[in-house]
Amino acid sequence: MTSVHEETVGTVMIRQEEILAKAKEIGARITEEFQGEEIVMVGILRGAVLWMADLIKCVDLDMTIDFMAVSSYGAATKTSGVVRINKDLETDIDGKSVIIVEDIVDSGVTLNYLKGYFQSRGAKTIRVCALLDKPAGRRVDIDVDYIGFTVDDRFIVGYGLDYDQKYRNLPYITYLED
Ligand code: IMP
Ligand code: MG
Protein backbone atom coordinates (compact mmCIF):
# COMPACT_ATOMS: atom_id res chain seq x y z
CA MET A 1 0.00 0.00 0.00
CA THR A 2 1.24 3.48 -0.77
CA SER A 3 1.04 6.28 1.74
CA VAL A 4 0.83 10.00 1.11
CA HIS A 5 3.30 10.45 3.96
CA GLU A 6 6.06 8.92 1.86
CA GLU A 7 5.59 11.46 -0.93
CA THR A 8 6.28 14.50 1.19
CA VAL A 9 10.01 14.53 1.29
CA GLY A 10 10.37 17.30 3.86
CA THR A 11 10.62 16.42 7.50
CA VAL A 12 7.82 17.29 9.89
CA MET A 13 8.15 20.96 10.80
CA ILE A 14 5.17 21.37 13.12
CA ARG A 15 3.28 18.55 14.78
CA GLN A 16 -0.47 18.43 15.32
CA GLU A 17 -0.08 18.69 19.11
CA GLU A 18 1.78 21.97 18.71
CA ILE A 19 -0.95 23.30 16.44
CA LEU A 20 -3.68 22.32 18.91
CA ALA A 21 -1.80 24.02 21.74
CA LYS A 22 -1.49 27.14 19.60
CA ALA A 23 -5.23 27.08 18.83
CA LYS A 24 -5.92 27.06 22.57
CA GLU A 25 -3.58 29.96 23.17
CA ILE A 26 -4.95 32.13 20.35
CA GLY A 27 -8.54 31.07 21.07
CA ALA A 28 -8.15 32.29 24.65
CA ARG A 29 -6.77 35.63 23.44
CA ILE A 30 -9.66 36.09 21.03
CA THR A 31 -12.15 35.16 23.77
CA GLU A 32 -10.70 37.83 26.00
CA GLU A 33 -10.32 40.54 23.39
CA PHE A 34 -13.78 40.21 21.83
CA GLN A 35 -15.98 40.13 24.94
CA GLY A 36 -19.37 41.67 24.13
CA GLU A 37 -18.69 41.88 20.39
CA GLU A 38 -20.62 40.29 17.58
CA ILE A 39 -17.99 38.28 15.76
CA VAL A 40 -17.92 36.50 12.45
CA MET A 41 -15.01 34.22 11.71
CA VAL A 42 -14.41 33.95 8.00
CA GLY A 43 -12.33 31.00 6.87
CA ILE A 44 -10.56 31.22 3.55
CA LEU A 45 -11.14 28.01 1.63
CA ARG A 46 -9.74 25.57 1.33
CA GLY A 47 -6.47 25.83 3.22
CA ALA A 48 -7.83 27.31 6.44
CA VAL A 49 -10.36 24.56 7.12
CA LEU A 50 -8.29 22.39 9.46
CA TRP A 51 -6.88 25.30 11.45
CA MET A 52 -10.27 27.00 11.65
CA ALA A 53 -11.88 23.82 13.00
CA ASP A 54 -9.29 23.70 15.79
CA LEU A 55 -9.47 27.40 16.53
CA ILE A 56 -13.22 27.95 16.83
CA LYS A 57 -13.53 25.20 19.44
CA CYS A 58 -11.22 27.28 21.61
CA VAL A 59 -13.21 30.52 21.31
CA ASP A 60 -15.70 30.83 24.15
CA LEU A 61 -18.00 33.49 22.65
CA ASP A 62 -21.23 33.66 20.69
CA MET A 63 -20.09 33.76 17.11
CA THR A 64 -20.93 32.74 13.59
CA ILE A 65 -18.70 31.38 10.87
CA ASP A 66 -18.63 31.83 7.13
CA PHE A 67 -16.28 30.97 4.31
CA MET A 68 -14.88 32.59 1.22
CA ALA A 69 -12.93 31.05 -1.58
CA VAL A 70 -10.41 33.18 -3.41
CA SER A 71 -7.61 32.29 -5.72
CA SER A 72 -4.37 33.93 -6.60
CA TYR A 73 -2.44 30.77 -7.33
CA GLY A 74 -2.85 28.22 -10.06
CA ALA A 75 -0.88 25.05 -9.82
CA ALA A 76 2.29 27.10 -9.46
CA THR A 77 4.16 27.80 -6.25
CA LYS A 78 4.50 31.55 -6.82
CA THR A 79 1.60 33.96 -6.52
CA SER A 80 0.26 35.61 -9.67
CA GLY A 81 -0.69 38.71 -7.69
CA VAL A 82 -4.25 38.53 -8.99
CA VAL A 83 -7.04 37.77 -6.51
CA ARG A 84 -10.38 36.41 -7.67
CA ILE A 85 -13.45 35.63 -5.53
CA ASN A 86 -14.67 32.12 -6.29
CA LYS A 87 -17.15 31.93 -3.43
CA ASP A 88 -18.51 35.02 -1.71
CA LEU A 89 -19.66 35.59 1.87
CA GLU A 90 -23.22 34.64 2.75
CA THR A 91 -23.25 36.66 5.99
CA ASP A 92 -24.09 40.33 6.36
CA ILE A 93 -20.97 41.60 8.13
CA ASP A 94 -22.11 45.23 8.40
CA GLY A 95 -21.18 46.52 11.86
CA LYS A 96 -19.64 43.23 12.93
CA SER A 97 -16.16 42.27 14.04
CA VAL A 98 -14.60 40.07 11.40
CA ILE A 99 -11.74 37.71 12.04
CA ILE A 100 -10.25 36.38 8.83
CA VAL A 101 -8.81 32.90 9.28
CA GLU A 102 -6.07 32.02 6.81
CA ASP A 103 -3.70 29.11 6.41
CA ILE A 104 -0.62 31.15 5.51
CA VAL A 105 0.37 34.72 4.75
CA ASP A 106 2.98 34.78 2.04
CA SER A 107 3.06 37.85 -0.25
CA GLY A 108 0.16 39.40 1.69
CA VAL A 109 -1.69 40.13 -1.57
CA THR A 110 -4.70 37.93 -0.69
CA LEU A 111 -5.19 39.41 2.78
CA ASN A 112 -4.64 42.92 1.61
CA TYR A 113 -7.40 42.44 -0.93
CA LEU A 114 -9.72 40.75 1.60
CA LYS A 115 -9.27 43.47 4.19
CA GLY A 116 -10.32 46.08 1.65
CA TYR A 117 -13.24 43.94 0.62
CA PHE A 118 -14.53 43.49 4.19
CA GLN A 119 -14.09 47.19 4.79
CA SER A 120 -16.28 47.95 1.78
CA ARG A 121 -18.91 45.59 3.19
CA GLY A 122 -19.07 47.64 6.41
CA ALA A 123 -17.16 45.50 8.90
CA LYS A 124 -16.64 47.28 12.22
CA THR A 125 -13.21 45.78 12.80
CA ILE A 126 -11.11 43.37 10.78
CA ARG A 127 -8.52 41.12 12.37
CA VAL A 128 -6.41 38.44 10.77
CA CYS A 129 -5.53 35.07 12.24
CA ALA A 130 -3.13 32.91 10.25
CA LEU A 131 -1.77 29.50 11.13
CA LEU A 132 1.50 30.34 9.38
CA ASP A 133 3.43 33.44 8.45
CA LYS A 134 6.14 33.41 5.79
CA PRO A 135 7.65 36.92 6.10
CA ALA A 136 10.29 36.30 3.41
CA GLY A 137 7.56 36.26 0.75
CA ARG A 138 5.98 39.58 1.69
CA ARG A 139 5.22 42.02 -1.13
CA VAL A 140 2.63 44.22 0.57
CA ASP A 141 2.81 45.52 4.10
CA ILE A 142 0.08 43.91 6.17
CA ASP A 143 -0.73 43.50 9.86
CA VAL A 144 -1.35 39.92 10.94
CA ASP A 145 -2.94 40.09 14.38
CA TYR A 146 -2.69 36.46 15.42
CA ILE A 147 0.08 34.24 14.06
CA GLY A 148 0.44 30.57 14.88
CA PHE A 149 3.97 29.94 13.62
CA THR A 150 6.54 31.71 11.49
CA VAL A 151 8.09 29.60 8.73
CA ASP A 152 11.09 29.86 6.42
CA ASP A 153 10.88 30.59 2.73
CA ARG A 154 9.90 27.08 1.66
CA PHE A 155 6.82 25.68 -0.01
CA ILE A 156 4.74 24.39 2.88
CA VAL A 157 2.17 21.60 2.69
CA GLY A 158 -0.03 19.73 5.13
CA TYR A 159 -2.67 20.64 7.69
CA GLY A 160 -4.83 22.22 5.01
CA LEU A 161 -2.06 23.56 2.80
CA ASP A 162 -1.73 22.03 -0.62
CA TYR A 163 0.48 21.64 -3.60
CA ASP A 164 -1.78 21.27 -6.63
CA GLN A 165 -4.64 20.29 -4.26
CA LYS A 166 -2.67 17.46 -2.69
CA TYR A 167 -1.39 16.96 0.86
CA ARG A 168 -4.13 18.93 2.62
CA ASN A 169 -4.94 15.89 4.75
CA LEU A 170 -1.51 15.51 6.33
CA PRO A 171 -1.96 15.92 10.10
CA TYR A 172 1.28 17.97 10.37
CA ILE A 173 3.11 20.79 8.60
CA THR A 174 5.91 19.85 6.28
CA TYR A 175 7.51 21.24 3.10
CA LEU A 176 8.36 20.24 -0.42
CA GLU A 177 11.97 20.23 -1.57
CA ASP A 178 12.71 22.63 -4.46
P1 IMP B 1 -0.40 35.44 -0.50
O1 IMP B 1 -1.52 36.18 -1.17
O2 IMP B 1 0.85 35.43 -1.33
O3 IMP B 1 -0.14 35.91 0.91
O4 IMP B 1 -0.78 33.92 -0.46
C1 IMP B 1 -1.83 33.47 0.22
C2 IMP B 1 -2.25 32.09 -0.24
O5 IMP B 1 -1.28 31.44 -1.06
C3 IMP B 1 -2.40 31.21 0.96
O6 IMP B 1 -3.69 31.32 1.50
C4 IMP B 1 -2.12 29.85 0.38
O7 IMP B 1 -3.31 29.30 -0.16
C5 IMP B 1 -1.14 30.09 -0.73
N1 IMP B 1 0.25 29.82 -0.27
C6 IMP B 1 1.21 30.72 -0.02
N2 IMP B 1 2.35 30.12 0.38
C7 IMP B 1 2.08 28.80 0.39
C8 IMP B 1 2.85 27.63 0.75
O8 IMP B 1 4.04 27.67 1.14
N3 IMP B 1 2.21 26.43 0.64
C9 IMP B 1 0.93 26.32 0.21
N4 IMP B 1 0.16 27.37 -0.10
C10 IMP B 1 0.74 28.61 -0.03
MG1 MG C 1 -5.28 29.88 0.98
PDB file of N, CA and C in Angstrom, residues 99-168:
ATOM      1  N   ILE A  99     -13.066  38.301  11.900  1.00  0.00           N
ATOM      2  CA  ILE A  99     -11.742  37.705  12.042  1.00  0.00           C
ATOM      3  C   ILE A  99     -11.524  36.799  10.841  1.00  0.00           C
ATOM      4  N   ILE A 100     -10.574  37.184  10.013  1.00  0.00           N
ATOM      5  CA  ILE A 100     -10.251  36.381   8.827  1.00  0.00           C
ATOM      6  C   ILE A 100      -9.313  35.257   9.264  1.00  0.00           C
ATOM      7  N   VAL A 101      -9.656  34.038   8.914  1.00  0.00           N
ATOM      8  CA  VAL A 101      -8.811  32.901   9.282  1.00  0.00           C
ATOM      9  C   VAL A 101      -8.157  32.353   8.013  1.00  0.00           C
ATOM     10  N   GLU A 102      -6.840  32.431   7.982  1.00  0.00           N
ATOM     11  CA  GLU A 102      -6.066  32.025   6.805  1.00  0.00           C
ATOM     12  C   GLU A 102      -5.115  30.886   7.165  1.00  0.00           C
ATOM     13  N   ASP A 103      -4.707  30.141   6.170  1.00  0.00           N
ATOM     14  CA  ASP A 103      -3.695  29.112   6.414  1.00  0.00           C
ATOM     15  C   ASP A 103      -2.307  29.743   6.526  1.00  0.00           C
ATOM     16  N   ILE A 104      -1.971  30.579   5.526  1.00  0.00           N
ATOM     17  CA  ILE A 104      -0.622  31.146   5.510  1.00  0.00           C
ATOM     18  C   ILE A 104      -0.637  32.524   4.854  1.00  0.00           C
ATOM     19  N   VAL A 105       0.166  33.418   5.382  1.00  0.00           N
ATOM     20  CA  VAL A 105       0.365  34.719   4.753  1.00  0.00           C
ATOM     21  C   VAL A 105       1.735  34.698   4.105  1.00  0.00           C
ATOM     22  N   ASP A 106       1.734  34.833   2.792  1.00  0.00           N
ATOM     23  CA  ASP A 106       2.985  34.784   2.042  1.00  0.00           C
ATOM     24  C   ASP A 106       3.274  36.189   1.499  1.00  0.00           C
ATOM     25  N   SER A 107       2.825  36.507   0.288  1.00  0.00           N
ATOM     26  CA  SER A 107       3.059  37.851  -0.252  1.00  0.00           C
ATOM     27  C   SER A 107       2.219  38.900   0.482  1.00  0.00           C
ATOM     28  N   GLY A 108       1.071  38.462   1.024  1.00  0.00           N
ATOM     29  CA  GLY A 108       0.160  39.399   1.691  1.00  0.00           C
ATOM     30  C   GLY A 108      -0.896  39.944   0.739  1.00  0.00           C
ATOM     31  N   VAL A 109      -0.780  39.600  -0.544  1.00  0.00           N
ATOM     32  CA  VAL A 109      -1.693  40.127  -1.567  1.00  0.00           C
ATOM     33  C   VAL A 109      -3.141  39.704  -1.288  1.00  0.00           C
ATOM     34  N   THR A 110      -3.339  38.434  -0.944  1.00  0.00           N
ATOM     35  CA  THR A 110      -4.696  37.931  -0.692  1.00  0.00           C
ATOM     36  C   THR A 110      -5.341  38.670   0.478  1.00  0.00           C
ATOM     37  N   LEU A 111      -4.628  38.776   1.577  1.00  0.00           N
ATOM     38  CA  LEU A 111      -5.192  39.406   2.775  1.00  0.00           C
ATOM     39  C   LEU A 111      -5.417  40.891   2.584  1.00  0.00           C
ATOM     40  N   ASN A 112      -4.507  41.509   1.877  1.00  0.00           N
ATOM     41  CA  ASN A 112      -4.639  42.921   1.607  1.00  0.00           C
ATOM     42  C   ASN A 112      -5.935  43.174   0.836  1.00  0.00           C
ATOM     43  N   TYR A 113      -6.174  42.331  -0.134  1.00  0.00           N
ATOM     44  CA  TYR A 113      -7.399  42.436  -0.926  1.00  0.00           C
ATOM     45  C   TYR A 113      -8.620  42.168  -0.044  1.00  0.00           C
ATOM     46  N   LEU A 114      -8.574  41.120   0.765  1.00  0.00           N
ATOM     47  CA  LEU A 114      -9.725  40.750   1.597  1.00  0.00           C
ATOM     48  C   LEU A 114     -10.054  41.816   2.631  1.00  0.00           C
ATOM     49  N   LYS A 115      -9.024  42.410   3.207  1.00  0.00           N
ATOM     50  CA  LYS A 115      -9.265  43.474   4.192  1.00  0.00           C
ATOM     51  C   LYS A 115     -10.033  44.622   3.554  1.00  0.00           C
ATOM     52  N   GLY A 116      -9.632  45.019   2.376  1.00  0.00           N
ATOM     53  CA  GLY A 116     -10.320  46.083   1.651  1.00  0.00           C
ATOM     54  C   GLY A 116     -11.747  45.688   1.324  1.00  0.00           C
ATOM     55  N   TYR A 117     -11.911  44.445   0.964  1.00  0.00           N
ATOM     56  CA  TYR A 117     -13.237  43.942   0.617  1.00  0.00           C
ATOM     57  C   TYR A 117     -14.172  43.968   1.821  1.00  0.00           C
ATOM     58  N   PHE A 118     -13.695  43.504   2.979  1.00  0.00           N
ATOM     59  CA  PHE A 118     -14.533  43.494   4.191  1.00  0.00           C
ATOM     60  C   PHE A 118     -14.841  44.913   4.658  1.00  0.00           C
ATOM     61  N   GLN A 119     -13.884  45.786   4.445  1.00  0.00           N
ATOM     62  CA  GLN A 119     -14.092  47.185   4.794  1.00  0.00           C
ATOM     63  C   GLN A 119     -15.246  47.757   3.962  1.00  0.00           C
ATOM     64  N   SER A 120     -15.229  47.448   2.671  1.00  0.00           N
ATOM     65  CA  SER A 120     -16.276  47.952   1.778  1.00  0.00           C
ATOM     66  C   SER A 120     -17.643  47.350   2.105  1.00  0.00           C
ATOM     67  N   ARG A 121     -17.639  46.211   2.784  1.00  0.00           N
ATOM     68  CA  ARG A 121     -18.908  45.588   3.194  1.00  0.00           C
ATOM     69  C   ARG A 121     -19.332  46.032   4.594  1.00  0.00           C
ATOM     70  N   GLY A 122     -18.641  47.007   5.164  1.00  0.00           N
ATOM     71  CA  GLY A 122     -19.073  47.644   6.409  1.00  0.00           C
ATOM     72  C   GLY A 122     -18.634  46.991   7.701  1.00  0.00           C
ATOM     73  N   ALA A 123     -17.629  46.133   7.664  1.00  0.00           N
ATOM     74  CA  ALA A 123     -17.157  45.502   8.899  1.00  0.00           C
ATOM     75  C   ALA A 123     -16.712  46.563   9.899  1.00  0.00           C
ATOM     76  N   LYS A 124     -17.016  46.326  11.178  1.00  0.00           N
ATOM     77  CA  LYS A 124     -16.642  47.279  12.222  1.00  0.00           C
ATOM     78  C   LYS A 124     -15.141  47.200  12.479  1.00  0.00           C
ATOM     79  N   THR A 125     -14.654  45.982  12.676  1.00  0.00           N
ATOM     80  CA  THR A 125     -13.212  45.779  12.802  1.00  0.00           C
ATOM     81  C   THR A 125     -12.845  44.542  11.995  1.00  0.00           C
ATOM     82  N   ILE A 126     -11.598  44.514  11.551  1.00  0.00           N
ATOM     83  CA  ILE A 126     -11.115  43.367  10.782  1.00  0.00           C
ATOM     84  C   ILE A 126      -9.785  42.916  11.375  1.00  0.00           C
ATOM     85  N   ARG A 127      -9.763  41.686  11.849  1.00  0.00           N
ATOM     86  CA  ARG A 127      -8.521  41.118  12.374  1.00  0.00           C
ATOM     87  C   ARG A 127      -8.155  39.905  11.524  1.00  0.00           C
ATOM     88  N   VAL A 128      -6.882  39.562  11.557  1.00  0.00           N
ATOM     89  CA  VAL A 128      -6.411  38.436  10.767  1.00  0.00           C
ATOM     90  C   VAL A 128      -5.749  37.406  11.666  1.00  0.00           C
ATOM     91  N   CYS A 129      -6.146  36.160  11.496  1.00  0.00           N
ATOM     92  CA  CYS A 129      -5.530  35.073  12.238  1.00  0.00           C
ATOM     93  C   CYS A 129      -5.025  34.034  11.249  1.00  0.00           C
ATOM     94  N   ALA A 130      -3.716  33.861  11.202  1.00  0.00           N
ATOM     95  CA  ALA A 130      -3.130  32.913  10.249  1.00  0.00           C
ATOM     96  C   ALA A 130      -2.368  31.823  10.989  1.00  0.00           C
ATOM     97  N   LEU A 131      -2.540  30.604  10.542  1.00  0.00           N
ATOM     98  CA  LEU A 131      -1.772  29.501  11.129  1.00  0.00           C
ATOM     99  C   LEU A 131      -0.280  29.729  10.921  1.00  0.00           C
ATOM    100  N   LEU A 132       0.088  30.161   9.694  1.00  0.00           N
ATOM    101  CA  LEU A 132       1.505  30.336   9.377  1.00  0.00           C
ATOM    102  C   LEU A 132       1.779  31.707   8.777  1.00  0.00           C
ATOM    103  N   ASP A 133       2.970  32.189   9.037  1.00  0.00           N
ATOM    104  CA  ASP A 133       3.428  33.444   8.448  1.00  0.00           C
ATOM    105  C   ASP A 133       4.774  33.169   7.782  1.00  0.00           C
ATOM    106  N   LYS A 134       4.872  33.587   6.521  1.00  0.00           N
ATOM    107  CA  LYS A 134       6.139  33.414   5.788  1.00  0.00           C
ATOM    108  C   LYS A 134       6.636  34.802   5.402  1.00  0.00           C
ATOM    109  N   PRO A 135       7.289  35.511   6.329  1.00  0.00           N
ATOM    110  CA  PRO A 135       7.648  36.915   6.104  1.00  0.00           C
ATOM    111  C   PRO A 135       8.562  37.137   4.904  1.00  0.00           C
ATOM    112  N   ALA A 136       9.364  36.145   4.541  1.00  0.00           N
ATOM    113  CA  ALA A 136      10.289  36.300   3.412  1.00  0.00           C
ATOM    114  C   ALA A 136       9.565  36.543   2.090  1.00  0.00           C
ATOM    115  N   GLY A 137       8.296  36.112   2.012  1.00  0.00           N
ATOM    116  CA  GLY A 137       7.559  36.257   0.754  1.00  0.00           C
ATOM    117  C   GLY A 137       6.804  37.566   0.609  1.00  0.00           C
ATOM    118  N   ARG A 138       6.846  38.403   1.642  1.00  0.00           N
ATOM    119  CA  ARG A 138       5.978  39.579   1.687  1.00  0.00           C
ATOM    120  C   ARG A 138       6.231  40.572   0.557  1.00  0.00           C
ATOM    121  N   ARG A 139       5.133  40.992  -0.106  1.00  0.00           N
ATOM    122  CA  ARG A 139       5.222  42.018  -1.134  1.00  0.00           C
ATOM    123  C   ARG A 139       4.397  43.250  -0.785  1.00  0.00           C
ATOM    124  N   VAL A 140       3.372  43.055   0.074  1.00  0.00           N
ATOM    125  CA  VAL A 140       2.635  44.224   0.571  1.00  0.00           C
ATOM    126  C   VAL A 140       2.645  44.192   2.094  1.00  0.00           C
ATOM    127  N   ASP A 141       2.730  45.390   2.660  1.00  0.00           N
ATOM    128  CA  ASP A 141       2.809  45.517   4.102  1.00  0.00           C
ATOM    129  C   ASP A 141       1.435  45.224   4.696  1.00  0.00           C
ATOM    130  N   ILE A 142       1.378  44.279   5.620  1.00  0.00           N
ATOM    131  CA  ILE A 142       0.079  43.907   6.166  1.00  0.00           C
ATOM    132  C   ILE A 142       0.216  43.468   7.625  1.00  0.00           C
ATOM    133  N   ASP A 143      -0.746  43.906   8.449  1.00  0.00           N
ATOM    134  CA  ASP A 143      -0.729  43.496   9.858  1.00  0.00           C
ATOM    135  C   ASP A 143      -1.418  42.156  10.011  1.00  0.00           C
ATOM    136  N   VAL A 144      -0.724  41.209  10.614  1.00  0.00           N
ATOM    137  CA  VAL A 144      -1.346  39.923  10.936  1.00  0.00           C
ATOM    138  C   VAL A 144      -1.473  39.897  12.461  1.00  0.00           C
ATOM    139  N   ASP A 145      -2.709  39.898  12.947  1.00  0.00           N
ATOM    140  CA  ASP A 145      -2.938  40.089  14.377  1.00  0.00           C
ATOM    141  C   ASP A 145      -2.621  38.864  15.216  1.00  0.00           C
ATOM    142  N   TYR A 146      -2.953  37.711  14.693  1.00  0.00           N
ATOM    143  CA  TYR A 146      -2.687  36.462  15.418  1.00  0.00           C
ATOM    144  C   TYR A 146      -1.946  35.515  14.481  1.00  0.00           C
ATOM    145  N   ILE A 147      -0.734  35.141  14.876  1.00  0.00           N
ATOM    146  CA  ILE A 147       0.081  34.241  14.055  1.00  0.00           C
ATOM    147  C   ILE A 147       0.378  32.973  14.847  1.00  0.00           C
ATOM    148  N   GLY A 148       0.117  31.839  14.222  1.00  0.00           N
ATOM    149  CA  GLY A 148       0.438  30.567  14.876  1.00  0.00           C
ATOM    150  C   GLY A 148       1.940  30.337  14.907  1.00  0.00           C
ATOM    151  N   PHE A 149       2.544  30.239  13.725  1.00  0.00           N
ATOM    152  CA  PHE A 149       3.965  29.936  13.617  1.00  0.00           C
ATOM    153  C   PHE A 149       4.562  30.688  12.438  1.00  0.00           C
ATOM    154  N   THR A 150       5.822  31.072  12.587  1.00  0.00           N
ATOM    155  CA  THR A 150       6.539  31.710  11.488  1.00  0.00           C
ATOM    156  C   THR A 150       7.390  30.646  10.802  1.00  0.00           C
ATOM    157  N   VAL A 151       7.337  30.621   9.466  1.00  0.00           N
ATOM    158  CA  VAL A 151       8.088  29.596   8.727  1.00  0.00           C
ATOM    159  C   VAL A 151       9.084  30.225   7.757  1.00  0.00           C
ATOM    160  N   ASP A 152      10.082  29.421   7.387  1.00  0.00           N
ATOM    161  CA  ASP A 152      11.094  29.856   6.421  1.00  0.00           C
ATOM    162  C   ASP A 152      10.499  29.917   5.026  1.00  0.00           C
ATOM    163  N   ASP A 153      11.302  30.437   4.120  1.00  0.00           N
ATOM    164  CA  ASP A 153      10.882  30.590   2.733  1.00  0.00           C
ATOM    165  C   ASP A 153      10.945  29.256   1.990  1.00  0.00           C
ATOM    166  N   ARG A 154      10.011  28.377   2.316  1.00  0.00           N
ATOM    167  CA  ARG A 154       9.904  27.078   1.656  1.00  0.00           C
ATOM    168  C   ARG A 154       8.461  26.914   1.212  1.00  0.00           C
ATOM    169  N   PHE A 155       8.206  25.943   0.355  1.00  0.00           N
ATOM    170  CA  PHE A 155       6.825  25.675  -0.011  1.00  0.00           C
ATOM    171  C   PHE A 155       6.240  24.660   0.970  1.00  0.00           C
ATOM    172  N   ILE A 156       5.302  25.142   1.766  1.00  0.00           N
ATOM    173  CA  ILE A 156       4.740  24.388   2.879  1.00  0.00           C
ATOM    174  C   ILE A 156       3.522  23.588   2.433  1.00  0.00           C
ATOM    175  N   VAL A 157       3.392  22.383   2.929  1.00  0.00           N
ATOM    176  CA  VAL A 157       2.171  21.596   2.694  1.00  0.00           C
ATOM    177  C   VAL A 157       1.743  20.917   3.991  1.00  0.00           C
ATOM    178  N   GLY A 158       0.508  20.457   3.989  1.00  0.00           N
ATOM    179  CA  GLY A 158      -0.030  19.725   5.133  1.00  0.00           C
ATOM    180  C   GLY A 158      -0.930  20.591   5.985  1.00  0.00           C
ATOM    181  N   TYR A 159      -1.740  19.968   6.790  1.00  0.00           N
ATOM    182  CA  TYR A 159      -2.668  20.642   7.694  1.00  0.00           C
ATOM    183  C   TYR A 159      -3.502  21.693   6.958  1.00  0.00           C
ATOM    184  N   GLY A 160      -3.998  21.324   5.802  1.00  0.00           N
ATOM    185  CA  GLY A 160      -4.829  22.222   5.006  1.00  0.00           C
ATOM    186  C   GLY A 160      -4.112  22.812   3.807  1.00  0.00           C
ATOM    187  N   LEU A 161      -2.799  22.948   3.906  1.00  0.00           N
ATOM    188  CA  LEU A 161      -2.058  23.565   2.803  1.00  0.00           C
ATOM    189  C   LEU A 161      -1.735  22.533   1.727  1.00  0.00           C
ATOM    190  N   ASP A 162      -1.867  22.980   0.488  1.00  0.00           N
ATOM    191  CA  ASP A 162      -1.733  22.033  -0.618  1.00  0.00           C
ATOM    192  C   ASP A 162      -0.602  22.380  -1.563  1.00  0.00           C
ATOM    193  N   TYR A 163      -0.241  21.401  -2.364  1.00  0.00           N
ATOM    194  CA  TYR A 163       0.484  21.644  -3.598  1.00  0.00           C
ATOM    195  C   TYR A 163      -0.361  20.986  -4.677  1.00  0.00           C
ATOM    196  N   ASP A 164      -0.911  21.811  -5.574  1.00  0.00           N
ATOM    197  CA  ASP A 164      -1.776  21.273  -6.630  1.00  0.00           C
ATOM    198  C   ASP A 164      -2.909  20.411  -6.039  1.00  0.00           C
ATOM    199  N   GLN A 165      -3.489  20.906  -4.968  1.00  0.00           N
ATOM    200  CA  GLN A 165      -4.642  20.286  -4.264  1.00  0.00           C
ATOM    201  C   GLN A 165      -4.303  19.025  -3.472  1.00  0.00           C
ATOM    202  N   LYS A 166      -3.050  18.649  -3.468  1.00  0.00           N
ATOM    203  CA  LYS A 166      -2.672  17.459  -2.691  1.00  0.00           C
ATOM    204  C   LYS A 166      -2.096  17.842  -1.331  1.00  0.00           C
ATOM    205  N   TYR A 167      -2.037  16.877  -0.469  1.00  0.00           N
ATOM    206  CA  TYR A 167      -1.387  16.960   0.861  1.00  0.00           C
ATOM    207  C   TYR A 167      -2.163  17.732   1.923  1.00  0.00           C
ATOM    208  N   ARG A 168      -3.379  18.174   1.615  1.00  0.00           N
ATOM    209  CA  ARG A 168      -4.132  18.932   2.621  1.00  0.00           C
ATOM    210  C   ARG A 168      -4.448  18.092   3.855  1.00  0.00           C
TER     211      ARG A 168
END
